[in-house]
Amino acid sequence: METREKRLAALRSGVLGLALALMGMGLMRQEHREVLQKAVRICLECIGIG
C-alpha cells in the first residue's frame, strides 16, 4: 500500500506542477486579457448593449 500511495502523491505533484507551468505560460503570453475581453463582449451582448 505504501508504494501505491507514493506513486499517487508523485502523480498529483506532477499534475499540479504541470498545471502551474501552463498557467504561468498563459500569463506570460497575456492570454488572460483576451479571455477578459471575450467575457465582457459576451456579457454586453447578453444584456443587449453590445
Tab-separated table of C-alpha atoms in Angstrom:
chain	number	residue	atom	x	y	z
A	1	MET	CA	0.000	0.000	0.000
A	2	GLU	CA	2.783	2.401	0.800
A	3	THR	CA	4.207	2.225	-2.731
A	4	ARG	CA	0.797	2.941	-4.273
A	5	GLU	CA	0.351	5.983	-2.050
A	6	LYS	CA	3.790	7.300	-3.003
A	7	ARG	CA	3.041	6.872	-6.707
A	8	LEU	CA	-0.288	8.638	-6.288
A	9	ALA	CA	1.365	11.503	-4.421
A	10	ALA	CA	4.021	11.800	-7.141
A	11	LEU	CA	1.337	11.825	-9.831
A	12	ARG	CA	-0.604	14.520	-8.025
A	13	SER	CA	2.534	16.624	-7.620
A	14	GLY	CA	3.337	16.211	-11.302
A	15	VAL	CA	-0.132	17.254	-12.402
A	16	LEU	CA	-0.037	20.253	-10.064
A	17	GLY	CA	3.380	21.270	-11.385
A	18	LEU	CA	2.207	20.961	-14.985
A	19	ALA	CA	-0.927	22.997	-14.255
A	20	LEU	CA	1.118	25.770	-12.626
A	21	ALA	CA	3.590	25.791	-15.524
A	22	LEU	CA	0.785	26.090	-18.087
A	23	MET	CA	-0.899	28.883	-16.122
A	24	GLY	CA	2.415	30.711	-15.960
A	25	MET	CA	2.866	30.371	-19.719
A	26	GLY	CA	-0.628	31.742	-20.288
A	27	LEU	CA	0.082	34.723	-18.070
A	28	MET	CA	3.362	35.409	-19.843
A	29	ARG	CA	1.548	35.401	-23.201
A	30	GLN	CA	-1.069	37.862	-21.832
A	31	GLU	CA	-3.879	35.400	-22.576
A	32	HIS	CA	-5.828	36.500	-19.515
A	33	ARG	CA	-6.514	39.815	-21.248
A	34	GLU	CA	-8.034	38.063	-24.252
A	35	VAL	CA	-10.264	35.965	-22.000
A	36	LEU	CA	-11.439	39.076	-20.148
A	37	GLN	CA	-12.206	40.900	-23.416
A	38	LYS	CA	-14.255	37.953	-24.679
A	39	ALA	CA	-16.138	37.718	-21.381
A	40	VAL	CA	-17.012	41.416	-21.490
A	41	ARG	CA	-18.159	41.122	-25.110
A	42	ILE	CA	-20.390	38.141	-24.321
A	43	CYS	CA	-21.819	39.838	-21.220
A	44	LEU	CA	-22.639	43.022	-23.119
A	45	GLU	CA	-24.336	41.012	-25.844
A	46	CYS	CA	-26.440	39.155	-23.267
A	47	ILE	CA	-27.850	42.351	-21.792
A	48	GLY	CA	-28.324	43.902	-25.238
A	49	ILE	CA	-25.782	46.712	-25.150
A	50	GLY	CA	-23.120	45.199	-27.424
